[in-house]
mmCIF file of C-alpha atoms in Angstrom:
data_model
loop_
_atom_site.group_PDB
_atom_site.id
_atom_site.type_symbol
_atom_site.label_atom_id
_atom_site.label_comp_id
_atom_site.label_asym_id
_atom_site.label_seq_id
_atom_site.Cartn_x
_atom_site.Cartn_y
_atom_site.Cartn_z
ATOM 1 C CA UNK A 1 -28.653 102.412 -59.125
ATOM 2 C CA UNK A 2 -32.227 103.424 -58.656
ATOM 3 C CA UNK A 3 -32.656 106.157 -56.206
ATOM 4 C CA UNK A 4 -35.748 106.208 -53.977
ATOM 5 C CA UNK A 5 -37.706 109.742 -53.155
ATOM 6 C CA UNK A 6 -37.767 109.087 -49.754
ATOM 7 C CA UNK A 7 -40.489 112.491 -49.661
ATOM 8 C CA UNK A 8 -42.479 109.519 -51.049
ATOM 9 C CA UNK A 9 -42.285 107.160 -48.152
ATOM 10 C CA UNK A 10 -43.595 107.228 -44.456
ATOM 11 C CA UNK A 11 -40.499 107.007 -42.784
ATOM 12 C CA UNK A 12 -42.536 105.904 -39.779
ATOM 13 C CA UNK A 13 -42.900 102.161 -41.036
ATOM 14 C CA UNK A 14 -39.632 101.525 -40.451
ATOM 15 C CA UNK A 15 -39.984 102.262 -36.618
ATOM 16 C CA UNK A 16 -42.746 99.706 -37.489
ATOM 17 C CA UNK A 17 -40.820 97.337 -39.523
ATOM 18 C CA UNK A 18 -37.915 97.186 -36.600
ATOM 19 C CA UNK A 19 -40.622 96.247 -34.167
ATOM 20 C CA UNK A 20 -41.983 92.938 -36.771
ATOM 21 C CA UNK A 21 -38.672 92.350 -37.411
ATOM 22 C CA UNK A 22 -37.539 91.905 -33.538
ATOM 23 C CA UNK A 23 -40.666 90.447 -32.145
ATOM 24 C CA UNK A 24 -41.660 87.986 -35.293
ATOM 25 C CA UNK A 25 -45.568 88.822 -34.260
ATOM 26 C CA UNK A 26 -47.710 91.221 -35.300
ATOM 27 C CA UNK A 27 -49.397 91.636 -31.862
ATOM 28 C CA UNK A 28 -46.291 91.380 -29.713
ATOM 29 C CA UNK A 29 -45.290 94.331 -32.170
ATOM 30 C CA UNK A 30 -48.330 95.909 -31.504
ATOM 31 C CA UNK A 31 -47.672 96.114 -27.880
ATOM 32 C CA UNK A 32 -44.185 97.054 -28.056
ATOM 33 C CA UNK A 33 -45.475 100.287 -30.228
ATOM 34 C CA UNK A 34 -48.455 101.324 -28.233
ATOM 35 C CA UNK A 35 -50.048 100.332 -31.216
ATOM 36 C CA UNK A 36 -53.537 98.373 -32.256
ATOM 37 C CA UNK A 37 -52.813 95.193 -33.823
ATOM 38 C CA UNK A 38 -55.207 96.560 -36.901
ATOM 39 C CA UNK A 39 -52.977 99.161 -37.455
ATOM 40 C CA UNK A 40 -49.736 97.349 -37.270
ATOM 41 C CA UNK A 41 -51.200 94.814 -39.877
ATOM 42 C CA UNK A 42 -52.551 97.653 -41.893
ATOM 43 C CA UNK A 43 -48.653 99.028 -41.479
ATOM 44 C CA UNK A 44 -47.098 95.218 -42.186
ATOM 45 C CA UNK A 45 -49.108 95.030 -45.645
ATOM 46 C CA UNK A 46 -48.311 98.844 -46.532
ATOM 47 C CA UNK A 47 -44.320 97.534 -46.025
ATOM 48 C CA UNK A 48 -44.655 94.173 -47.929
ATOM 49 C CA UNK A 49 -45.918 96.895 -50.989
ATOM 50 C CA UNK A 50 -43.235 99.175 -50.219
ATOM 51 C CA UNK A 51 -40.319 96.267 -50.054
ATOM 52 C CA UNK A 52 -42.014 94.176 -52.634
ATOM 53 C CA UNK A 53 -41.461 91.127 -50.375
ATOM 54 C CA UNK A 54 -43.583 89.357 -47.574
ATOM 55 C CA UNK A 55 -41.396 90.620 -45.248
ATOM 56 C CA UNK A 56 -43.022 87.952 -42.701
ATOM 57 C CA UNK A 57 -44.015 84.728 -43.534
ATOM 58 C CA UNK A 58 -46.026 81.939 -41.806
ATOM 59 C CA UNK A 59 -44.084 79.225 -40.219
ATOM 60 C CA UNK A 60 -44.332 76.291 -37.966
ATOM 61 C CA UNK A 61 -44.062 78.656 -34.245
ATOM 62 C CA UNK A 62 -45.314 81.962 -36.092
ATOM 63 C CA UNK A 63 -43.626 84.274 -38.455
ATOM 64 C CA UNK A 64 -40.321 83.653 -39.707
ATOM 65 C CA UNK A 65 -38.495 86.068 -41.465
ATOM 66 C CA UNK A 66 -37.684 86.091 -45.721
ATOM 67 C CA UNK A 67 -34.363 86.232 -47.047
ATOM 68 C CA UNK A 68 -34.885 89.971 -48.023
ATOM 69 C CA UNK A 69 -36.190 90.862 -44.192
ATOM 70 C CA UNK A 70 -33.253 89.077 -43.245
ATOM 71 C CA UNK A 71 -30.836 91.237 -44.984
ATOM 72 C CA UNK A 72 -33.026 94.699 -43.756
ATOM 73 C CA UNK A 73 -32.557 93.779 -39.948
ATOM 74 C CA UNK A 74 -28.872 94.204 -39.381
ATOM 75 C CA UNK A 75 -28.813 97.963 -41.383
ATOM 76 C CA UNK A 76 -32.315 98.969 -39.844
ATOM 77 C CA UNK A 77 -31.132 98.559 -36.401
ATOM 78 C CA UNK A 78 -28.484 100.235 -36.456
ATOM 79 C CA UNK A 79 -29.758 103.737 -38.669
ATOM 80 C CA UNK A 80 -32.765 103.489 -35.878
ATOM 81 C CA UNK A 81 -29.829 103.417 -33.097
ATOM 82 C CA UNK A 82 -27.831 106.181 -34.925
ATOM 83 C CA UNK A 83 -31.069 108.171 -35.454
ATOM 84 C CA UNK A 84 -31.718 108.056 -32.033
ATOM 85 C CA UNK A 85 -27.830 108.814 -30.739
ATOM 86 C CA UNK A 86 -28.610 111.926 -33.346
ATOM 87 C CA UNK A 87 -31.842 112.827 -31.539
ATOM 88 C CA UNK A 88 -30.423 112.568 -27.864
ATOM 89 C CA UNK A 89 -29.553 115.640 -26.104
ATOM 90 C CA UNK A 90 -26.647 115.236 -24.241
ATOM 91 C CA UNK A 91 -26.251 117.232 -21.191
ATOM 92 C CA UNK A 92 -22.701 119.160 -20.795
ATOM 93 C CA UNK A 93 -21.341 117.811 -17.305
ATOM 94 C CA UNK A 94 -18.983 120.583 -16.246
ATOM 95 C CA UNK A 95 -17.243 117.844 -13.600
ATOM 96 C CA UNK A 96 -15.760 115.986 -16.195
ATOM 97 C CA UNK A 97 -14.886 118.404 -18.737
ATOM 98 C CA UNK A 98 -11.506 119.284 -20.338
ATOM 99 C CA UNK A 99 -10.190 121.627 -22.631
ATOM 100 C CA UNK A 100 -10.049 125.390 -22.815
ATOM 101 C CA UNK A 101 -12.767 128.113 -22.131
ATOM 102 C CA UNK A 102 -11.353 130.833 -24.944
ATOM 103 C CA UNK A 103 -12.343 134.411 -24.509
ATOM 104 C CA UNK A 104 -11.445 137.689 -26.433
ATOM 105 C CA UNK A 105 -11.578 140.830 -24.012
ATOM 106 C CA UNK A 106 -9.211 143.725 -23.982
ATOM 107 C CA UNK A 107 -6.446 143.271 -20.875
ATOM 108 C CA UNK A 108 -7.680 145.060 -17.730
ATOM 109 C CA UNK A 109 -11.340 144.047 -18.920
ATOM 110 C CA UNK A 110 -9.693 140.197 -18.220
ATOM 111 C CA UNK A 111 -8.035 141.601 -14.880
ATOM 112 C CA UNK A 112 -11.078 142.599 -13.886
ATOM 113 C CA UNK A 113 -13.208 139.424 -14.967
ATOM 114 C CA UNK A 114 -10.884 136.406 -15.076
ATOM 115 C CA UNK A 115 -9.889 136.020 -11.546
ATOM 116 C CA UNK A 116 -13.246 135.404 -10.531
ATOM 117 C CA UNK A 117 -14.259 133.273 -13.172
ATOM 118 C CA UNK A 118 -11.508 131.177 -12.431
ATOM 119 C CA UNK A 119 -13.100 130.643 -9.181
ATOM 120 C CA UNK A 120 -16.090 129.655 -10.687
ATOM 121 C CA UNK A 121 -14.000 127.279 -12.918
ATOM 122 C CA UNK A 122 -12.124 125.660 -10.505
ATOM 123 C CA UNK A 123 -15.166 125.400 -8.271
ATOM 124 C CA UNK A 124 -17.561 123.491 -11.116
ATOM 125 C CA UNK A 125 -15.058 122.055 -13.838
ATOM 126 C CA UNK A 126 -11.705 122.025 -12.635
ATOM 127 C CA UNK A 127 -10.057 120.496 -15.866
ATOM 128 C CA UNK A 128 -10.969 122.795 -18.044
ATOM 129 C CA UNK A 129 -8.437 125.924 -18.684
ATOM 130 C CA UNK A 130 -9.344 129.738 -19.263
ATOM 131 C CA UNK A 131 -7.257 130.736 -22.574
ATOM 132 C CA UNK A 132 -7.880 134.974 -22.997
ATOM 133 C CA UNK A 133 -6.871 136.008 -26.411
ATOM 134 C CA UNK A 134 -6.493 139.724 -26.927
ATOM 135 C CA UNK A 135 -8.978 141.542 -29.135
ATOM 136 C CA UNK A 136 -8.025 142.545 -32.614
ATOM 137 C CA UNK A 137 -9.338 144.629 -35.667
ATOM 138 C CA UNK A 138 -11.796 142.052 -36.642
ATOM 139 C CA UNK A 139 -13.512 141.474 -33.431
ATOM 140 C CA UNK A 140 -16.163 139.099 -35.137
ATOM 141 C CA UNK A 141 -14.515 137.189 -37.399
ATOM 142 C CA UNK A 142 -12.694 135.284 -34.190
ATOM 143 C CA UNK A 143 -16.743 133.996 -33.552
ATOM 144 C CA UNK A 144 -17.390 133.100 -36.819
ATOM 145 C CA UNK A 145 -14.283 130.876 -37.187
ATOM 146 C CA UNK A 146 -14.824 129.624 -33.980
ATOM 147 C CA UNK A 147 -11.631 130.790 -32.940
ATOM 148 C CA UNK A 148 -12.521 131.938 -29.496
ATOM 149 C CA UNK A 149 -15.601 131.768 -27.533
ATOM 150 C CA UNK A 150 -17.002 134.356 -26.431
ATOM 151 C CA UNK A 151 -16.879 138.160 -26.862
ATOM 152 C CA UNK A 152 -16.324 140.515 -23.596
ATOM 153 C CA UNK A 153 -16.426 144.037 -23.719
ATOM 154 C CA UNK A 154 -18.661 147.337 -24.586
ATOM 155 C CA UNK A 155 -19.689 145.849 -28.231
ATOM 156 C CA UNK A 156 -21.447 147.996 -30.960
ATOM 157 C CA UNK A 157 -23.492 147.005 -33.647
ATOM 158 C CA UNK A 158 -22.751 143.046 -34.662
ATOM 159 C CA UNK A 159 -23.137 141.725 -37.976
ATOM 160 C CA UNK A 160 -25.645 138.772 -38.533
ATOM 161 C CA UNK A 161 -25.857 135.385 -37.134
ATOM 162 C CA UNK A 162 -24.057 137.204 -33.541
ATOM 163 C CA UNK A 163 -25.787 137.444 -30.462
ATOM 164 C CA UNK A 164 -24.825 138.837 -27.584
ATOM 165 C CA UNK A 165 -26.365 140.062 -24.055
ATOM 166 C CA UNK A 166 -25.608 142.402 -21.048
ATOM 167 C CA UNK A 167 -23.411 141.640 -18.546
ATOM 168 C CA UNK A 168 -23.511 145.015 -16.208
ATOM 169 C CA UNK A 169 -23.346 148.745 -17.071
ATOM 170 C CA UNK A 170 -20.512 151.099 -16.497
ATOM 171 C CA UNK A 171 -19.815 154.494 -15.795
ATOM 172 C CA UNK A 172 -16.490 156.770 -16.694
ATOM 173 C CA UNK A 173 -13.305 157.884 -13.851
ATOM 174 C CA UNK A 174 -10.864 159.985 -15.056
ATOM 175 C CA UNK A 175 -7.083 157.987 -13.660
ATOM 176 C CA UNK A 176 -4.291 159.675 -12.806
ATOM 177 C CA UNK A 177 -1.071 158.695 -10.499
ATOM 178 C CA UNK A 178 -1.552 159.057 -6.818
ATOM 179 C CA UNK A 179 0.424 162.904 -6.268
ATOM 180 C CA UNK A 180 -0.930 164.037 -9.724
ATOM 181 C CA UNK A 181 -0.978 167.996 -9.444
ATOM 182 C CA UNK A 182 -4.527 167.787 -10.757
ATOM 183 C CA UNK A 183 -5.661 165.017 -7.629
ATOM 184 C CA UNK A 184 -6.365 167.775 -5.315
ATOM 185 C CA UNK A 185 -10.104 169.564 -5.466
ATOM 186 C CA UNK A 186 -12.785 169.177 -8.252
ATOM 187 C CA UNK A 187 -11.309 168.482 -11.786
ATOM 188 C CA UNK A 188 -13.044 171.058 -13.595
ATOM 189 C CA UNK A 189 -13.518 170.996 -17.476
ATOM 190 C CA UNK A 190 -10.544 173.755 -18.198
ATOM 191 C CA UNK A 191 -8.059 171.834 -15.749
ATOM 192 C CA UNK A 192 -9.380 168.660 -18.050
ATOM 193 C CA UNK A 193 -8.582 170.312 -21.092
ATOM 194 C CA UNK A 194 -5.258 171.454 -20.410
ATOM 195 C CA UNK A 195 -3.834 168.141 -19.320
ATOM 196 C CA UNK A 196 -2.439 165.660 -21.890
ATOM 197 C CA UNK A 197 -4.206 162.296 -22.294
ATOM 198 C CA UNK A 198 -3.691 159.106 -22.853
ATOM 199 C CA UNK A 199 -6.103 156.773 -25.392
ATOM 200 C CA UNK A 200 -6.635 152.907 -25.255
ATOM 201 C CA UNK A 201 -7.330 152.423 -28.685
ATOM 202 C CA UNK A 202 -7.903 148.390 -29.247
ATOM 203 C CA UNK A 203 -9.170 148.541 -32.703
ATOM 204 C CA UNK A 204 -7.611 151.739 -33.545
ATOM 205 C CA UNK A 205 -11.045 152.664 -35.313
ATOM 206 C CA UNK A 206 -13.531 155.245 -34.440
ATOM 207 C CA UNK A 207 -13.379 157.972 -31.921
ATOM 208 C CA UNK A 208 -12.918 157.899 -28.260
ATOM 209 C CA UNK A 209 -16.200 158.758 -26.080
ATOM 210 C CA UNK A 210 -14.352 161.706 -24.077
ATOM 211 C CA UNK A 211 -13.715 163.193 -27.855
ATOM 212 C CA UNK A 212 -17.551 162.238 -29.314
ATOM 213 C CA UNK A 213 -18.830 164.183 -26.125
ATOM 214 C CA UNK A 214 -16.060 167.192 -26.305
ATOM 215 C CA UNK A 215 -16.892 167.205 -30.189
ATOM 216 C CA UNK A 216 -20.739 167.624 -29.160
ATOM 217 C CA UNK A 217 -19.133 170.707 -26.415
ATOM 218 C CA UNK A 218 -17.142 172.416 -29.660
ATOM 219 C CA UNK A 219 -14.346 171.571 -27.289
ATOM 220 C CA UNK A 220 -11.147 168.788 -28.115
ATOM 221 C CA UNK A 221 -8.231 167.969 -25.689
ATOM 222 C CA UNK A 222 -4.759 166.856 -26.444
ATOM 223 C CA UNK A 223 -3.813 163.193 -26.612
ATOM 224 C CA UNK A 224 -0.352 162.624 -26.305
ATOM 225 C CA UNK A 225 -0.542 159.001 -26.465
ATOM 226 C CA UNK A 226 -2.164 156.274 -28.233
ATOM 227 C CA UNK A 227 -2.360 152.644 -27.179
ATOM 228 C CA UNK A 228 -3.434 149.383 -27.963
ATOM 229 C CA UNK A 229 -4.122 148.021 -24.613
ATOM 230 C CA UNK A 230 -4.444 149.222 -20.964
ATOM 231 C CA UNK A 231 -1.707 147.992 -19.426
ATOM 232 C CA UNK A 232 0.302 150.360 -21.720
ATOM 233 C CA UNK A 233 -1.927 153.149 -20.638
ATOM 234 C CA UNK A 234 -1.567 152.448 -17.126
ATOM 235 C CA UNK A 235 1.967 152.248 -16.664
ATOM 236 C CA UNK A 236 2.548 155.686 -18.428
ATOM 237 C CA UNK A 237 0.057 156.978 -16.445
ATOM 238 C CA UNK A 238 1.534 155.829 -13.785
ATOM 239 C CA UNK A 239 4.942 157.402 -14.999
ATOM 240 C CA UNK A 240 3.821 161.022 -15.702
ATOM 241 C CA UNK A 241 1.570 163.507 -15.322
ATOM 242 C CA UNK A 242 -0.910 162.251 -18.709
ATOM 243 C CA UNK A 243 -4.468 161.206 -17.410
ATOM 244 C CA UNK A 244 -7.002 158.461 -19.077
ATOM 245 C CA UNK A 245 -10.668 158.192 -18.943
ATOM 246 C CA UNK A 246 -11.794 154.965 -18.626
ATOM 247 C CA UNK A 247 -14.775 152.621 -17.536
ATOM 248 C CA UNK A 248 -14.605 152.533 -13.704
ATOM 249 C CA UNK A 249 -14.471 149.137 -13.617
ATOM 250 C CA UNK A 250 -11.092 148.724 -15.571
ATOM 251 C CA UNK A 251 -10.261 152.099 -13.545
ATOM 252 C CA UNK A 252 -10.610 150.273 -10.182
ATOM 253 C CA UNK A 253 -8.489 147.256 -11.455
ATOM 254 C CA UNK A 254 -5.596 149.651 -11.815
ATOM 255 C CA UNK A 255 -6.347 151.620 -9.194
ATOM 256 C CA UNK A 256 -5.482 147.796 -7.480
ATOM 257 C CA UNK A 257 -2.094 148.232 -8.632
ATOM 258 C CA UNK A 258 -1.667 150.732 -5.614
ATOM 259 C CA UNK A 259 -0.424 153.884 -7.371
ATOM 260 C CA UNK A 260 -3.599 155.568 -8.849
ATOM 261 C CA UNK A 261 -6.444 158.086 -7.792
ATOM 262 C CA UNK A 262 -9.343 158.292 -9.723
ATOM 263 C CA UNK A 263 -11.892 160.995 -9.989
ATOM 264 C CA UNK A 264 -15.138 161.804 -11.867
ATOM 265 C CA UNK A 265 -14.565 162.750 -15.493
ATOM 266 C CA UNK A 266 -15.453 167.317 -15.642
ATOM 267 C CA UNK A 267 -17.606 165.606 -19.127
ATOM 268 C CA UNK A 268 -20.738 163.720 -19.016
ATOM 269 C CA UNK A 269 -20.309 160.928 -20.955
ATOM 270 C CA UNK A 270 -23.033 158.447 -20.157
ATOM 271 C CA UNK A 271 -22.787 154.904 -19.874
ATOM 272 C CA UNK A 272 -21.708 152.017 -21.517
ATOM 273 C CA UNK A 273 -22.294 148.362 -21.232
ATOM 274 C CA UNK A 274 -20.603 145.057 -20.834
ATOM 275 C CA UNK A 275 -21.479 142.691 -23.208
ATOM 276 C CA UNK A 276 -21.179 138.967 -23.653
ATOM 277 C CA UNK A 277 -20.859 137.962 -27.453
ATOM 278 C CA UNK A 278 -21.095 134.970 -28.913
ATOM 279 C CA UNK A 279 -22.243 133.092 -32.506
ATOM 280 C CA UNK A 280 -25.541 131.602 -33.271
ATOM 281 C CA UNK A 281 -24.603 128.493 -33.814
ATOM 282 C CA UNK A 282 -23.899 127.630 -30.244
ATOM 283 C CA UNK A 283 -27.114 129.281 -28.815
ATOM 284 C CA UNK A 284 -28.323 125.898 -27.642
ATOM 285 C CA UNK A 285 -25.101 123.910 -26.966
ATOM 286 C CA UNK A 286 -25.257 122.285 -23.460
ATOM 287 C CA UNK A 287 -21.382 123.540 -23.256
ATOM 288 C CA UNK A 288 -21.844 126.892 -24.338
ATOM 289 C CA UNK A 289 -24.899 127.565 -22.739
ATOM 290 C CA UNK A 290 -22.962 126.522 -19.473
ATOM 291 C CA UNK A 291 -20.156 128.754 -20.071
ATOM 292 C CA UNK A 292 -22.601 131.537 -21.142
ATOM 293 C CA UNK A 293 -24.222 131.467 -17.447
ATOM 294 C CA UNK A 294 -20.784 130.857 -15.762
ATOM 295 C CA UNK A 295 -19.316 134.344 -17.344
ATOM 296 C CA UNK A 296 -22.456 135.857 -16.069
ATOM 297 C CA UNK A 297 -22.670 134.627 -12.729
ATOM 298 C CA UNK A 298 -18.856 135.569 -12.697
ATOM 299 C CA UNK A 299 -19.340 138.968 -13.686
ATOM 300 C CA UNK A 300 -22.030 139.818 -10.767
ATOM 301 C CA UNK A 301 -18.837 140.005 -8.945
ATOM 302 C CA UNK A 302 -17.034 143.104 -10.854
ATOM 303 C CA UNK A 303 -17.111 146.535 -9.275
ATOM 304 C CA UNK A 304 -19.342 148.720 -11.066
ATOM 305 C CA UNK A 305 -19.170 152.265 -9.355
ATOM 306 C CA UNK A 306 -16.217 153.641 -8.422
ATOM 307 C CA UNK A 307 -16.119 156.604 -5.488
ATOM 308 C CA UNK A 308 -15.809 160.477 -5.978
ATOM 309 C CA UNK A 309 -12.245 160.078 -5.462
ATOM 310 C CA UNK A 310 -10.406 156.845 -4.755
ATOM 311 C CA UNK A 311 -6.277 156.436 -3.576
ATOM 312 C CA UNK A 312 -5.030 153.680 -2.763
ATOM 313 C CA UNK A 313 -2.910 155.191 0.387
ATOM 314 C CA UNK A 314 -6.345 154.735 2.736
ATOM 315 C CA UNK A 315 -5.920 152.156 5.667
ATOM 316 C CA UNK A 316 -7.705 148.757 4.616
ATOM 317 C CA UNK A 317 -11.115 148.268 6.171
ATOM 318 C CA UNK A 318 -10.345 146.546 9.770
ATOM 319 C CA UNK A 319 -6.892 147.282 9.996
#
């Protein structure tokens, strides 16, 4: 079978050819293209070369169509309408979606985030479902197989092909139980020191902030506890007298819970930010680019800054 270079051919005479083909008339054809008849005859005799045929041939009410033309018009129509169907952007309509929005994000990052973006959900594309996966030691690799998503959470460096972008910053609260010896007056450094800790550890790699700024101090505190997720963290915390630093947003959503106080951490240890993360090969997607803007317009709505000191005892606003 004799293969044709196609780098050889102007692909553009077969939007041409389709026209001739349909209309039977070189000026008719010429109209339908926004064309000069010149130029679609010029274009007709450049075809009959390329197809070694006439293509078009004279007859008693015009052109009538060769044997050869004939068999072009049914496969030319429709790799025109499938080139076009390729072209066409089709815009996500969030109304009529289904499916599932999937998400990696540690636990009490999704306590803080998912109820609200549930909202937003239910409010523009009711049918679709929120699935949150937790995160595990291979954070990126769940992108890159397309296995979730989206990314949320403070994210480091990324690897190639991921992008990503901020979706608030985030200070530090030290969390204790409501009652905790250390909940009454200023937490000072030595006070921090001597008290155990607890550590959320999702990926169990790398060091915690509190022990990168304590290292920087030539200081180091005790963690009694390691854990993979927050809600562990919580409920021990909320069981003893071990304390966890945390971002005050996630601090807040436990301090929810009704049995927490949290207080400003005796360490300076910056901020952090919330990140959205997701692969390159959905940065134009109608969908994702949908979802992208719903997780951000859902995030607005997390509690940033906690207050100097925060129980959950205090009479509601307005009774």
């Amino acid at each position: 079978m004799h293969e044709v270079d196609l780098r050889q051919v102007d692909l553009n005479l077969l939007v041409t050819l389709h026209a001739l083909l349909e209309e039977r008339s070189v000026t008719r054809a010429a109209g339908r293209l926004g064309m000069s008849q010149p130029a679609v005859s010029r274009a007709l005799a450049r075809l009959r070369t390329l197809f070694a045929d006439a293509l078009l041939v004279d007859g008693r009410n015009g052109y009538i169509l060769t044997v050869r033309a004939e068999e072009i018009r049914p496969t030319l129509r429709s790799m025109l309408a499938g080139i076009s169907d390729m072209l066409e952007t089709r815009p996500f309509e969030p109304a009529a979606a289904t499916g599932l929005v999937r998400l990696l994000m540690a636990d009490l990052e999704a306590a803080a985030l998912a109820p609200r973006l549930l909202s937003h959900l239910a409010a523009e594309a009711p049918a679709l479902d929120l699935d949150i996966q937790p995160p595990g030691t291979s954070l990126f690799e769940a992108l890159q197989s397309d296995a979730v998503d989206a990314i949320v959470g403070v994210i480091g460096e990324a690897p190639a092909g991921i992008r990503r972008r901020g979706l608030y910053e985030d200070g530090f609260v030290t969390l204790m139980r409501a009652g905790h010896p250390a909940a009454e007056g200023k937490l000072t450094l030595g006070r921090y020191l001597e008290l155990g800790h607890i550590v959320v550890s999702i990926t169990g790699v790398g060091p915690a902030p509190v022990d990168v700024a304590l290292a920087g101090m030539g200081r180091r505190r005790r963690v009694n506890v390691c854990v993979p997720n927050f809600l562990a963290a919580v409920e021990i915390a909320g069981r003893s007298d071990l304390i966890m630093t945390l971002p005050s947003s996630l601090a807040l959503t436990a301090a929810g819970m009704g049995r927490f106080v949290t207080v400003p951490p005796p360490v300076d240890l910056g901020r952090v930010t919330m990140s959205l993360a997701w692969h390159a090969r959905h940065q134009d997607e109608p969908r994702h680019v949908w979802l992208r803007r719903t997780v951000v317009a859902a995030a607005k709505g997390v509690t940033v800054t906690a207050p100097d000191r925060t129980t959950d005892d205090a009479e509601p606003p307005n009774g």
